[in-house]
PDB file of C-alpha atoms in Angstrom:
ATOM      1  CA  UNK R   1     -22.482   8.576 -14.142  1.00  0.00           C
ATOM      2  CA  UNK R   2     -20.036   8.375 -16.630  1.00  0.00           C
ATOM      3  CA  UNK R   3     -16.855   6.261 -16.428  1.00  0.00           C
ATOM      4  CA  UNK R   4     -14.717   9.138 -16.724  1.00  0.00           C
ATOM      5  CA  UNK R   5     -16.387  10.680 -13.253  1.00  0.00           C
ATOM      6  CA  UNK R   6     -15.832   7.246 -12.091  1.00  0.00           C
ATOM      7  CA  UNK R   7     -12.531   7.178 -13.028  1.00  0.00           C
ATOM      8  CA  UNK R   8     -12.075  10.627 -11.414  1.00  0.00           C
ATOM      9  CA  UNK R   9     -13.310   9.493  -8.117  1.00  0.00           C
ATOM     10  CA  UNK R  10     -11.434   6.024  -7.802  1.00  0.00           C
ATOM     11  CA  UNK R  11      -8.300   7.981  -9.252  1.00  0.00           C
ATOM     12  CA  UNK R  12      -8.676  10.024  -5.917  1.00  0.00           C
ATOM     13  CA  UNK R  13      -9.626   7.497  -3.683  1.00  0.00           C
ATOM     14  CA  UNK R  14      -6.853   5.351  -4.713  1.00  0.00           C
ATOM     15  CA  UNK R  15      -4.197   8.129  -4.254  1.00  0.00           C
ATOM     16  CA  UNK R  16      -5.570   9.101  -0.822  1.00  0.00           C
ATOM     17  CA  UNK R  17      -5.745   5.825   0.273  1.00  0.00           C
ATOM     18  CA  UNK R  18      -2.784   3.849  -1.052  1.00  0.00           C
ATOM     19  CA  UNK R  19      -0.400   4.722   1.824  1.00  0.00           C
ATOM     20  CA  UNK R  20      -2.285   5.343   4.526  1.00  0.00           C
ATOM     21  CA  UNK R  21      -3.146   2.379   6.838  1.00  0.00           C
ATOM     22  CA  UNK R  22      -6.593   2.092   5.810  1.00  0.00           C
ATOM     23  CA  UNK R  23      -6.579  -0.052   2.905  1.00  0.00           C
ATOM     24  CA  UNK R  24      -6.871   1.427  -0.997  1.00  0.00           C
ATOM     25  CA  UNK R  25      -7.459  -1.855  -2.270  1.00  0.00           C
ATOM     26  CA  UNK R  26     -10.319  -2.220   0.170  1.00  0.00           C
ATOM     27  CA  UNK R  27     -11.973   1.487  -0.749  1.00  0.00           C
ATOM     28  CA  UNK R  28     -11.312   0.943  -4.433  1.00  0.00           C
ATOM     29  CA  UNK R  29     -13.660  -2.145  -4.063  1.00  0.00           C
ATOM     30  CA  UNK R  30     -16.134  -0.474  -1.523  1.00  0.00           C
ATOM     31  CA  UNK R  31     -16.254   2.356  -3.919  1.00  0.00           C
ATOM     32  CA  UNK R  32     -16.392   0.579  -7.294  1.00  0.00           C
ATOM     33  CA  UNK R  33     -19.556  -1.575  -5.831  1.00  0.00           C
ATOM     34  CA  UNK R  34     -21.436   1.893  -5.148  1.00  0.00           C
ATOM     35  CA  UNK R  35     -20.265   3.196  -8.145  1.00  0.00           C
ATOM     36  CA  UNK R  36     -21.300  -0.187 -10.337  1.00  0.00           C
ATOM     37  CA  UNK R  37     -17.980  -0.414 -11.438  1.00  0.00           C
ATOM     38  CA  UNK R  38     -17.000  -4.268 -10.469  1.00  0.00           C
ATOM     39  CA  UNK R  39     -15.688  -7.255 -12.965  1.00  0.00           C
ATOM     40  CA  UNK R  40     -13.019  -8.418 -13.875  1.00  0.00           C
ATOM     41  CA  UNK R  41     -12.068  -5.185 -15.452  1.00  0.00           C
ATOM     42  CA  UNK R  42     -12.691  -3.270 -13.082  1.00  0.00           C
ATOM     43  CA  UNK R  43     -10.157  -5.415 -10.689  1.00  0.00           C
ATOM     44  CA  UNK R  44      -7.354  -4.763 -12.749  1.00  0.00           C
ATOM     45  CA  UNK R  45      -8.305  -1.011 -13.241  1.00  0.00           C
ATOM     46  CA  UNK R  46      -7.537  -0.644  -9.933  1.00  0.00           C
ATOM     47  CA  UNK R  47      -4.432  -2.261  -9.966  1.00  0.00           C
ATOM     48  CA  UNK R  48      -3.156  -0.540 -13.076  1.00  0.00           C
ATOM     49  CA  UNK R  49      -4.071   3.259 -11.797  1.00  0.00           C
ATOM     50  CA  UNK R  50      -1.722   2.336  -8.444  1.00  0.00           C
ATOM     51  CA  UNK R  51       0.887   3.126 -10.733  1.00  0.00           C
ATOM     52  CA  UNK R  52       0.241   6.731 -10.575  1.00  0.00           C
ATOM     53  CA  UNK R  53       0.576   6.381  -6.637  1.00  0.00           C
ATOM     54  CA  UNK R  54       3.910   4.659  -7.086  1.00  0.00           C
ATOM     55  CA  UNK R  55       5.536   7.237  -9.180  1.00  0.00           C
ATOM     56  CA  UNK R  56       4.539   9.871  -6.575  1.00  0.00           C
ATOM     57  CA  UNK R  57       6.607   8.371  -4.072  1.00  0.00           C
ATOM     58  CA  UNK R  58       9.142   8.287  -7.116  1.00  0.00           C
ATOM     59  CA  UNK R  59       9.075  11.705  -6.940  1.00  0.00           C
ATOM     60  CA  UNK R  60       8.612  12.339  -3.501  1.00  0.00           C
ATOM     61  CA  UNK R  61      12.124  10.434  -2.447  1.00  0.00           C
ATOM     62  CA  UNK R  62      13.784  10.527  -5.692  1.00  0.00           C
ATOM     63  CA  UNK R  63      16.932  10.901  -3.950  1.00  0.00           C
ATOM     64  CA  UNK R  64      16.610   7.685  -2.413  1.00  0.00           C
ATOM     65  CA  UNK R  65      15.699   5.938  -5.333  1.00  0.00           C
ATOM     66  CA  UNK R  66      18.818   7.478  -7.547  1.00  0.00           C
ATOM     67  CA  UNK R  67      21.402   6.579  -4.527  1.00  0.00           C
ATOM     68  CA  UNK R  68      20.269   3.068  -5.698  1.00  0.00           C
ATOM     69  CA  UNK R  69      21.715   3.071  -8.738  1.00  0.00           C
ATOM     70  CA  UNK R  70      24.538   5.575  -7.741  1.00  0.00           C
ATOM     71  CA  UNK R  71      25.484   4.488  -4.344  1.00  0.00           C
ATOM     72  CA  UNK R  72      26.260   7.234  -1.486  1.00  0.00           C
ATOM     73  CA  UNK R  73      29.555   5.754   0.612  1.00  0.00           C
ATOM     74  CA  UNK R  74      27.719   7.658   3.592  1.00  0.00           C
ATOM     75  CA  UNK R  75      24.258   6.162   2.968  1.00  0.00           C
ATOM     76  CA  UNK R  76      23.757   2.176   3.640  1.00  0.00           C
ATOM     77  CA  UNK R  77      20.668   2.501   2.388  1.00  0.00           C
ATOM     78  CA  UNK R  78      22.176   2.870  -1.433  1.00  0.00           C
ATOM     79  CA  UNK R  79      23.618   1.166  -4.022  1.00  0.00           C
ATOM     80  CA  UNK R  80      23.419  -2.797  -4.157  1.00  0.00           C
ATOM     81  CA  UNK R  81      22.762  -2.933  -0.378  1.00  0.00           C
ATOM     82  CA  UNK R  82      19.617  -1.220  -0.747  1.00  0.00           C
ATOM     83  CA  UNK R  83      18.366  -2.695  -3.184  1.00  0.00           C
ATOM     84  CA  UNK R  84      19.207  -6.346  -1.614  1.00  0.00           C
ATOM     85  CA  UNK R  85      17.050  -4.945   0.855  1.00  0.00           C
ATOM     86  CA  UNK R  86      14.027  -3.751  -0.957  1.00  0.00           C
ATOM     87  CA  UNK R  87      14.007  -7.573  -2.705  1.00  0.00           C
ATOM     88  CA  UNK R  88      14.105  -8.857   0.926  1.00  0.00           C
ATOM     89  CA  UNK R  89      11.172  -7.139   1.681  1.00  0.00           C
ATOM     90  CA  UNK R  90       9.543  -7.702  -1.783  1.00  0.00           C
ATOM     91  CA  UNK R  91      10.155 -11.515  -1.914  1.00  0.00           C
ATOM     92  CA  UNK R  92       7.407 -13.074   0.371  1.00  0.00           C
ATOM     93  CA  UNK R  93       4.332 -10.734  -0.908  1.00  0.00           C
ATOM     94  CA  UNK R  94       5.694 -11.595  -4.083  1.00  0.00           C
ATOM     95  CA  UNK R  95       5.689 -15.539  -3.993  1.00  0.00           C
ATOM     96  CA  UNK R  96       2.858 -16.084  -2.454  1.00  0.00           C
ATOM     97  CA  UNK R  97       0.631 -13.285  -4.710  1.00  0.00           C
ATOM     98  CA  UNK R  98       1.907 -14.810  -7.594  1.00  0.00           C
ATOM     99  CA  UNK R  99       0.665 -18.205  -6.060  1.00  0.00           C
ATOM    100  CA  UNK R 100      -2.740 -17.095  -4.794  1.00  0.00           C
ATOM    101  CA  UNK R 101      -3.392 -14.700  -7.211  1.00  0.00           C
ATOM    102  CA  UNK R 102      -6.473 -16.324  -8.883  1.00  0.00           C
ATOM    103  CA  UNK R 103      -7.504 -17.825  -5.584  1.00  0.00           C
ATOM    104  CA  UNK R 104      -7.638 -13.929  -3.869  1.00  0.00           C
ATOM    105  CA  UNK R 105      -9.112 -12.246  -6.672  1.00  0.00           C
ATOM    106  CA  UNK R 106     -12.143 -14.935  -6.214  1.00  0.00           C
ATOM    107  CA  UNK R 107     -12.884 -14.952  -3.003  1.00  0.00           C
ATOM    108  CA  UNK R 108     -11.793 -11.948  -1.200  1.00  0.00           C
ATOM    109  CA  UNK R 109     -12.565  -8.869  -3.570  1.00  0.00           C
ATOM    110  CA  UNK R 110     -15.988  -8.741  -1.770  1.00  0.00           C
ATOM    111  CA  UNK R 111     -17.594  -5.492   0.433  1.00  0.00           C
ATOM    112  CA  UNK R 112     -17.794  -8.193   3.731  1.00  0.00           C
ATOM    113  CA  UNK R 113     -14.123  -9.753   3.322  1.00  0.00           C
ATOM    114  CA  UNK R 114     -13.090  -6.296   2.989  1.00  0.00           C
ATOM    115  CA  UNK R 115     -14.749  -5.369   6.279  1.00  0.00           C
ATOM    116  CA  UNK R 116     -13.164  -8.093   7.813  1.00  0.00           C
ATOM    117  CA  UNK R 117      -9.957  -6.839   7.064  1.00  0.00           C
ATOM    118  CA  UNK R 118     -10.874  -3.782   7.710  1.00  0.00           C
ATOM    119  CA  UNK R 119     -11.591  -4.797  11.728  1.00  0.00           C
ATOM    120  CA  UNK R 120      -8.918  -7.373  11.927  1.00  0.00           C
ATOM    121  CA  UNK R 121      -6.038  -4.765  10.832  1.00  0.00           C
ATOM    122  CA  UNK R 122      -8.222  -2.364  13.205  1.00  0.00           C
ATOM    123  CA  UNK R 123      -7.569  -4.428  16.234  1.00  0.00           C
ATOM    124  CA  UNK R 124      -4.097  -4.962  15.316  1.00  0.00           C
ATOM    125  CA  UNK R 125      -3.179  -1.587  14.964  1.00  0.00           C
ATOM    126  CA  UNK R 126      -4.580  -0.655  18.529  1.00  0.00           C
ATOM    127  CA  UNK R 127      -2.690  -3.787  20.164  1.00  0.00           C
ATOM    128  CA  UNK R 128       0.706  -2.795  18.410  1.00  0.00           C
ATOM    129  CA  UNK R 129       0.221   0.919  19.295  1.00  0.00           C
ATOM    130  CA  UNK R 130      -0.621  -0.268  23.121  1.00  0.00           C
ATOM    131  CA  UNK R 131       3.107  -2.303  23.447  1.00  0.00           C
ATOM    132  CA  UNK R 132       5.660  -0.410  25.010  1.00  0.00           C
ATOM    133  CA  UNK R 133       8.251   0.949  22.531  1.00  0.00           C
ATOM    134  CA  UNK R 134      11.351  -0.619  21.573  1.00  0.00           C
ATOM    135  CA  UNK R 135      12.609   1.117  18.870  1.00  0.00           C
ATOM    136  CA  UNK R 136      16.210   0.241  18.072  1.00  0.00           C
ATOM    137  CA  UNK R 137      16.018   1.444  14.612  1.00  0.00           C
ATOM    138  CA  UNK R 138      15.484   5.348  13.225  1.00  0.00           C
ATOM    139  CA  UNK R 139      16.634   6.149  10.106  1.00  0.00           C
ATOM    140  CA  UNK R 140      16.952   4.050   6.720  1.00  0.00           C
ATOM    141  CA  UNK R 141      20.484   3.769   6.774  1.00  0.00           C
ATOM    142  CA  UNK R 142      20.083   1.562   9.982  1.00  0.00           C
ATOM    143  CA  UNK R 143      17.842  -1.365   8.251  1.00  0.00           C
ATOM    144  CA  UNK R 144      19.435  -4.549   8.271  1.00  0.00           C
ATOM    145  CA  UNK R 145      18.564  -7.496   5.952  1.00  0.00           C
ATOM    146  CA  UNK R 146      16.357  -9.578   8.830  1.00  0.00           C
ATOM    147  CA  UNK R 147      14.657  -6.517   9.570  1.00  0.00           C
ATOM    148  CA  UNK R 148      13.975  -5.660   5.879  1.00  0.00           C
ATOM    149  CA  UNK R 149      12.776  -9.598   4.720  1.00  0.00           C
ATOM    150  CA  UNK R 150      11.004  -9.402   8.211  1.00  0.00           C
ATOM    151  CA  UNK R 151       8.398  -6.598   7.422  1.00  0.00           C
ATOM    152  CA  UNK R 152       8.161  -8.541   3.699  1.00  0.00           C
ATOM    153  CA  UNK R 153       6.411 -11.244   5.709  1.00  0.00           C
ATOM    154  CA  UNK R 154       3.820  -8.786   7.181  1.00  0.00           C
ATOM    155  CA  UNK R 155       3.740  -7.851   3.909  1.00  0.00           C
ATOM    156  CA  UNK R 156       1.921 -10.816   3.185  1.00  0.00           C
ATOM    157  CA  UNK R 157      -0.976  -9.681   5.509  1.00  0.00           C
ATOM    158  CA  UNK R 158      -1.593  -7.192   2.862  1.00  0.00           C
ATOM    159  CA  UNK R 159      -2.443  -9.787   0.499  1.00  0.00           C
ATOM    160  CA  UNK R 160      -6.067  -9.479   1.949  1.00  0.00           C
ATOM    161  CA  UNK R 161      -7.387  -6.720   0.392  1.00  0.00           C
ATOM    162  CA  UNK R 162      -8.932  -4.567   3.238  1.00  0.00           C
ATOM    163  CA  UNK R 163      -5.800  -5.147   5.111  1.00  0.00           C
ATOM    164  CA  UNK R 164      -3.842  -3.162   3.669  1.00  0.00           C
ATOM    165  CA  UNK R 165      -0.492  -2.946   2.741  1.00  0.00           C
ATOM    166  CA  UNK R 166       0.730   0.610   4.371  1.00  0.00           C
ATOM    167  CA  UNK R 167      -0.607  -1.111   7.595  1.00  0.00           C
ATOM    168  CA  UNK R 168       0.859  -4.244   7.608  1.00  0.00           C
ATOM    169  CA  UNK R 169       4.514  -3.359   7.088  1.00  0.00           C
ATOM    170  CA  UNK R 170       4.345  -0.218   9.274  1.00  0.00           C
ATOM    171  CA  UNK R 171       3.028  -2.382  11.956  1.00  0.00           C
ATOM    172  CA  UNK R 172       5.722  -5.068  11.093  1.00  0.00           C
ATOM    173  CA  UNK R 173       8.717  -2.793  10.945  1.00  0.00           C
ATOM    174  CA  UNK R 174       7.416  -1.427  14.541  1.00  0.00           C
ATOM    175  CA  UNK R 175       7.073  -4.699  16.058  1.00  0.00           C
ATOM    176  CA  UNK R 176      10.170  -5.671  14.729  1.00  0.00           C
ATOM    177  CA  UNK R 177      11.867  -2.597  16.212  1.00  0.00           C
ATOM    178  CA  UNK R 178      11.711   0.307  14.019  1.00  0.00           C
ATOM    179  CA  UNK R 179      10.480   3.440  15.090  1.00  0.00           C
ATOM    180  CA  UNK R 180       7.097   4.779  13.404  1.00  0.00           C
ATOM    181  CA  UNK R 181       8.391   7.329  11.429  1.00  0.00           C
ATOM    182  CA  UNK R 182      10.826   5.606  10.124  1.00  0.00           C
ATOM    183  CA  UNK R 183       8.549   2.362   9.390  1.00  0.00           C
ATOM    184  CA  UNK R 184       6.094   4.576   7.891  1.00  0.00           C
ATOM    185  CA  UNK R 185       8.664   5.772   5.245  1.00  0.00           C
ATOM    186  CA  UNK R 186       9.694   2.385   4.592  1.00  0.00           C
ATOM    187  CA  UNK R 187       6.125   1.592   3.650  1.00  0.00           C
ATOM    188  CA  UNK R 188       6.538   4.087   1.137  1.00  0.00           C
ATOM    189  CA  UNK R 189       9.617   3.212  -0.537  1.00  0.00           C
ATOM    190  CA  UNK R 190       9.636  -0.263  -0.058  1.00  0.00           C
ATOM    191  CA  UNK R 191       6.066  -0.706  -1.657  1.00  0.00           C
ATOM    192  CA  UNK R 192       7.473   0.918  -5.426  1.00  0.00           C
ATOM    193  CA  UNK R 193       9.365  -2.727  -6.653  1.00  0.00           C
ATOM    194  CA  UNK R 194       6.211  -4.422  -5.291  1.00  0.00           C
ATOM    195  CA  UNK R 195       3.601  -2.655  -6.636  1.00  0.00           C
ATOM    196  CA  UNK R 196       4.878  -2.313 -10.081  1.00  0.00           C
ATOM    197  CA  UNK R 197       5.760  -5.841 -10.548  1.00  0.00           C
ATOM    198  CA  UNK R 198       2.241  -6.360  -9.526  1.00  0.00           C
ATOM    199  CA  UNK R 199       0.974  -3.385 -12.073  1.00  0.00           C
ATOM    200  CA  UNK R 200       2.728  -4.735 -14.855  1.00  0.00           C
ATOM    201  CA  UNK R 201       2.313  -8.294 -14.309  1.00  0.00           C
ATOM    202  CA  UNK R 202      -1.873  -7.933 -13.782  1.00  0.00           C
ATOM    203  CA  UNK R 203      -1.796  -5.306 -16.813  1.00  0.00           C
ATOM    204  CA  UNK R 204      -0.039  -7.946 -19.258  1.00  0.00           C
ATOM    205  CA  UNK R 205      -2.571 -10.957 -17.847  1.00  0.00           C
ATOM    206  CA  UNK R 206      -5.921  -8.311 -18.090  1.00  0.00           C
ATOM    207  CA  UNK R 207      -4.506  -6.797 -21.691  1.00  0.00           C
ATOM    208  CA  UNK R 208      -7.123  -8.561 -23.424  1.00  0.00           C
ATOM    209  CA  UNK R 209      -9.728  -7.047 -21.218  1.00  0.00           C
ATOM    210  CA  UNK R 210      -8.825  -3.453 -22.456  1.00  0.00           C
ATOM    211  CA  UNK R 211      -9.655  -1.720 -25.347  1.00  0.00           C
ATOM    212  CA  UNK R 212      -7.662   1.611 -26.890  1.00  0.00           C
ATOM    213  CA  UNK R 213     -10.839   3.663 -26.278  1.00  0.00           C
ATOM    214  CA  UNK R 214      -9.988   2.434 -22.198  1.00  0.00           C
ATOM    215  CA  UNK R 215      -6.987   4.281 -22.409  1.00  0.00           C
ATOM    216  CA  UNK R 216      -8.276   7.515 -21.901  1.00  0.00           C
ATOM    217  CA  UNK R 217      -9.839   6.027 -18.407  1.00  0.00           C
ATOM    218  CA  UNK R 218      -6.948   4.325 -17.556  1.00  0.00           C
ATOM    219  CA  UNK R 219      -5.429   7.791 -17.843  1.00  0.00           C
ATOM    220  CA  UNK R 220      -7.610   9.734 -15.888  1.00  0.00           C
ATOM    221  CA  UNK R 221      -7.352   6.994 -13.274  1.00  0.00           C
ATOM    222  CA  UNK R 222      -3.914   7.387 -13.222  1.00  0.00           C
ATOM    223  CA  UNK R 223      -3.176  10.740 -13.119  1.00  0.00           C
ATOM    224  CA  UNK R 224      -5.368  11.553 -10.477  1.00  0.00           C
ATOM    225  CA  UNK R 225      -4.081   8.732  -8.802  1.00  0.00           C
ATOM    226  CA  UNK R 226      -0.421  10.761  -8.554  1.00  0.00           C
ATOM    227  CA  UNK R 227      -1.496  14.435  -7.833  1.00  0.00           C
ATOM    228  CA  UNK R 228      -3.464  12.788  -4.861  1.00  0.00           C
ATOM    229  CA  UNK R 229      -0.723  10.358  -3.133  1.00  0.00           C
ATOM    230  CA  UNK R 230       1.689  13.208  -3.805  1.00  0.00           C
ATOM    231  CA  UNK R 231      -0.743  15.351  -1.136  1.00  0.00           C
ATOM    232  CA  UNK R 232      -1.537  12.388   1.021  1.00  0.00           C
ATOM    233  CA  UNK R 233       2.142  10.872   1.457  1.00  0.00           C
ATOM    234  CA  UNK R 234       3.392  14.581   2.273  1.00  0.00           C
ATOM    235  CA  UNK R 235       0.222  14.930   5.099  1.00  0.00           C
ATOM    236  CA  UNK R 236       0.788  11.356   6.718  1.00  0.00           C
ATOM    237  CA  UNK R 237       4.800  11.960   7.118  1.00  0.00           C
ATOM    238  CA  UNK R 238       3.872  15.008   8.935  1.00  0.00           C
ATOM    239  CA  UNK R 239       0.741  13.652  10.770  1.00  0.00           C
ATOM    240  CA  UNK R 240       2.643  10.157  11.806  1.00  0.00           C
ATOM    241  CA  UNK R 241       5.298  12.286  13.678  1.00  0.00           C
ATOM    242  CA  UNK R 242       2.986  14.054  15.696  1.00  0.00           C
ATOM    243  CA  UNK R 243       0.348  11.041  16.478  1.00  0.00           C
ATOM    244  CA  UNK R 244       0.065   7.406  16.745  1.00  0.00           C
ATOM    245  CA  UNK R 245      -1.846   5.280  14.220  1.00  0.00           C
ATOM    246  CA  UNK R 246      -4.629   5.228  16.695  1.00  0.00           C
ATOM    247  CA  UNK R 247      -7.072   7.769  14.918  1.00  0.00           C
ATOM    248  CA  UNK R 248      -6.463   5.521  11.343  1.00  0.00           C
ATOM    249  CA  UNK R 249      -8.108   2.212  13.403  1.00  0.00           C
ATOM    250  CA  UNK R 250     -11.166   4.056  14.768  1.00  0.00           C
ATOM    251  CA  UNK R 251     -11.590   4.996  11.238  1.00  0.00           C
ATOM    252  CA  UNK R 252     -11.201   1.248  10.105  1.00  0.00           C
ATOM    253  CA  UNK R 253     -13.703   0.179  12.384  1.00  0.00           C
ATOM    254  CA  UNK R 254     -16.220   2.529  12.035  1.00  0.00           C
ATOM    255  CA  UNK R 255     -15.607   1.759   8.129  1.00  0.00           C
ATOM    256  CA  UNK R 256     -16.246  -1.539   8.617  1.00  0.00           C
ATOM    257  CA  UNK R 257     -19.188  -1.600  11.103  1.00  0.00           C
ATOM    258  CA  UNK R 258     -21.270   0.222   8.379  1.00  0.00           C
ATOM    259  CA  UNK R 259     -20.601  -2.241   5.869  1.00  0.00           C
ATOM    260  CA  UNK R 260     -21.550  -4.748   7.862  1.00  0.00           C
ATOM    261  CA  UNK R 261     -24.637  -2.960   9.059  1.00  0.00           C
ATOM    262  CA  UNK R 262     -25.857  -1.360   6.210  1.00  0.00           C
ATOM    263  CA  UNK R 263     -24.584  -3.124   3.122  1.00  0.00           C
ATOM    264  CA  UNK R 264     -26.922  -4.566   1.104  1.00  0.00           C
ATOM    265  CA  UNK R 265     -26.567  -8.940   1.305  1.00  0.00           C
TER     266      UNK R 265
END
């Protein structure tokens, strides 16, 4: 296979996956191991083609992301409030990646820890989807400051790859009170500052690792990356409406009872 069919097919799986509640991180490293595509370069490959899922959401809710910098008077969500908000929920993830980075990216970029994951964030999903709702928040304008830095801690879950980060702050923002729709959109948004601190920071620590004839791969990884997330965050807004997360933890399961089962040790 060559590495520009691989970079085709993790460009895809990383923009289906990346804001779902299923884990990219974990399928980029499921996939990569099949694929022979593992190392240290291979790591930050993966982070560095996320880009391409962040600008889709760029794109997706531009709106939202231009009312930061010219505020609405009618939108809370806007101007320096919102983006208070979006550092709120940036700020644990943040600090403690930047602390465990090393430590993560050693022990827990493996096939089994990411089946772990996998069934942990499985069994949380079904236990926050059983509790009886309490939504007291529905639209964006109506985040507050503790709800915002409280989904940043869940965040944190996300930290494990196989966990993933959709997941953990759409099942934070509902425990916390938001309703799944809108905690699902938050996901979306509130992962852009994140993920491209974390792009650019593990691009400018793994620039040694990458050549100019890599760019071309990079590329393909990236812009595959964005025409899929653009098709997958559009299907999930509609799909999250109309279901619970229910169907996305069967899948996690059954995801990571073949790894365990069938994965070579």
């Amino acid at each position: 296979m060559t590495e520009s069919v691989a970079a085709t097919i993790l460009g895809l799986v990383e923009g289906l996956t990346e804001f779902l509640p299923v884990s990219s991180t974990g399928h980029l490293i499921l996939v990569g191991h099949l694929l022979g595509f593992t190392g240290e370069m291979a790591d930050s490959f993966d982070v560095i083609i996320q880009l391409g899922a962040i600008l889709a959401v760029v794109v997706l809710y531009w709106k939202r992301f231009w009312w930061l910098v010219s505020p609405k008077p009618l939108h809370a969500f806007s101007g320096i409030r919102g983006l208070w908000l979006l550092f709120l929920t940036s700020l644990p993830a943040g600090l403690v990646g930047l602390a465990l980075r090393k430590t993560i990216k050693a022990h827990l970029f493996g096939p089994i820890t990411v089946a772990m994951a996998l069934a942990v964030g499985a069994l949380m999903i079904f236990w926050v989807e059983r509790r009886k709702s309490r939504d007291r928040f529905y639209a964006l304008d109506e985040m507050t400051p503790g709800l915002a830095l409280g989904i940043g801690c869940f965040q944190c879950l996300s930290l494990w790859p196989g966990f993933s980060r959709s997941a953990a702050t759409i099942m934070g923002g509902m425990l916390l009170g938001a309703k799944r729709s809108l905690a699902a959109e938050y996901s979306f948004i509130s992962a852009v500052p994140l993920m491209f601190a974390a792009t650019l920071y593990d691009f400018y620590k793994s620039r040694d690792l990458f050549s100019a004839d890599d760019m071309g791969i990079l590329a393909i990884g990236f812009v595959v990356s964005f025409v899929s997330a653009l098709v997958a965050v559009k299907a999930f807004i509609v799909l999250v409406k109309r279901v619970s997360l229910r169907p996305f933890a069967w899948y996690r399961l059954a995801l990571a009872a073949a790894v365990f089962l069938f994965w070579p040790r």
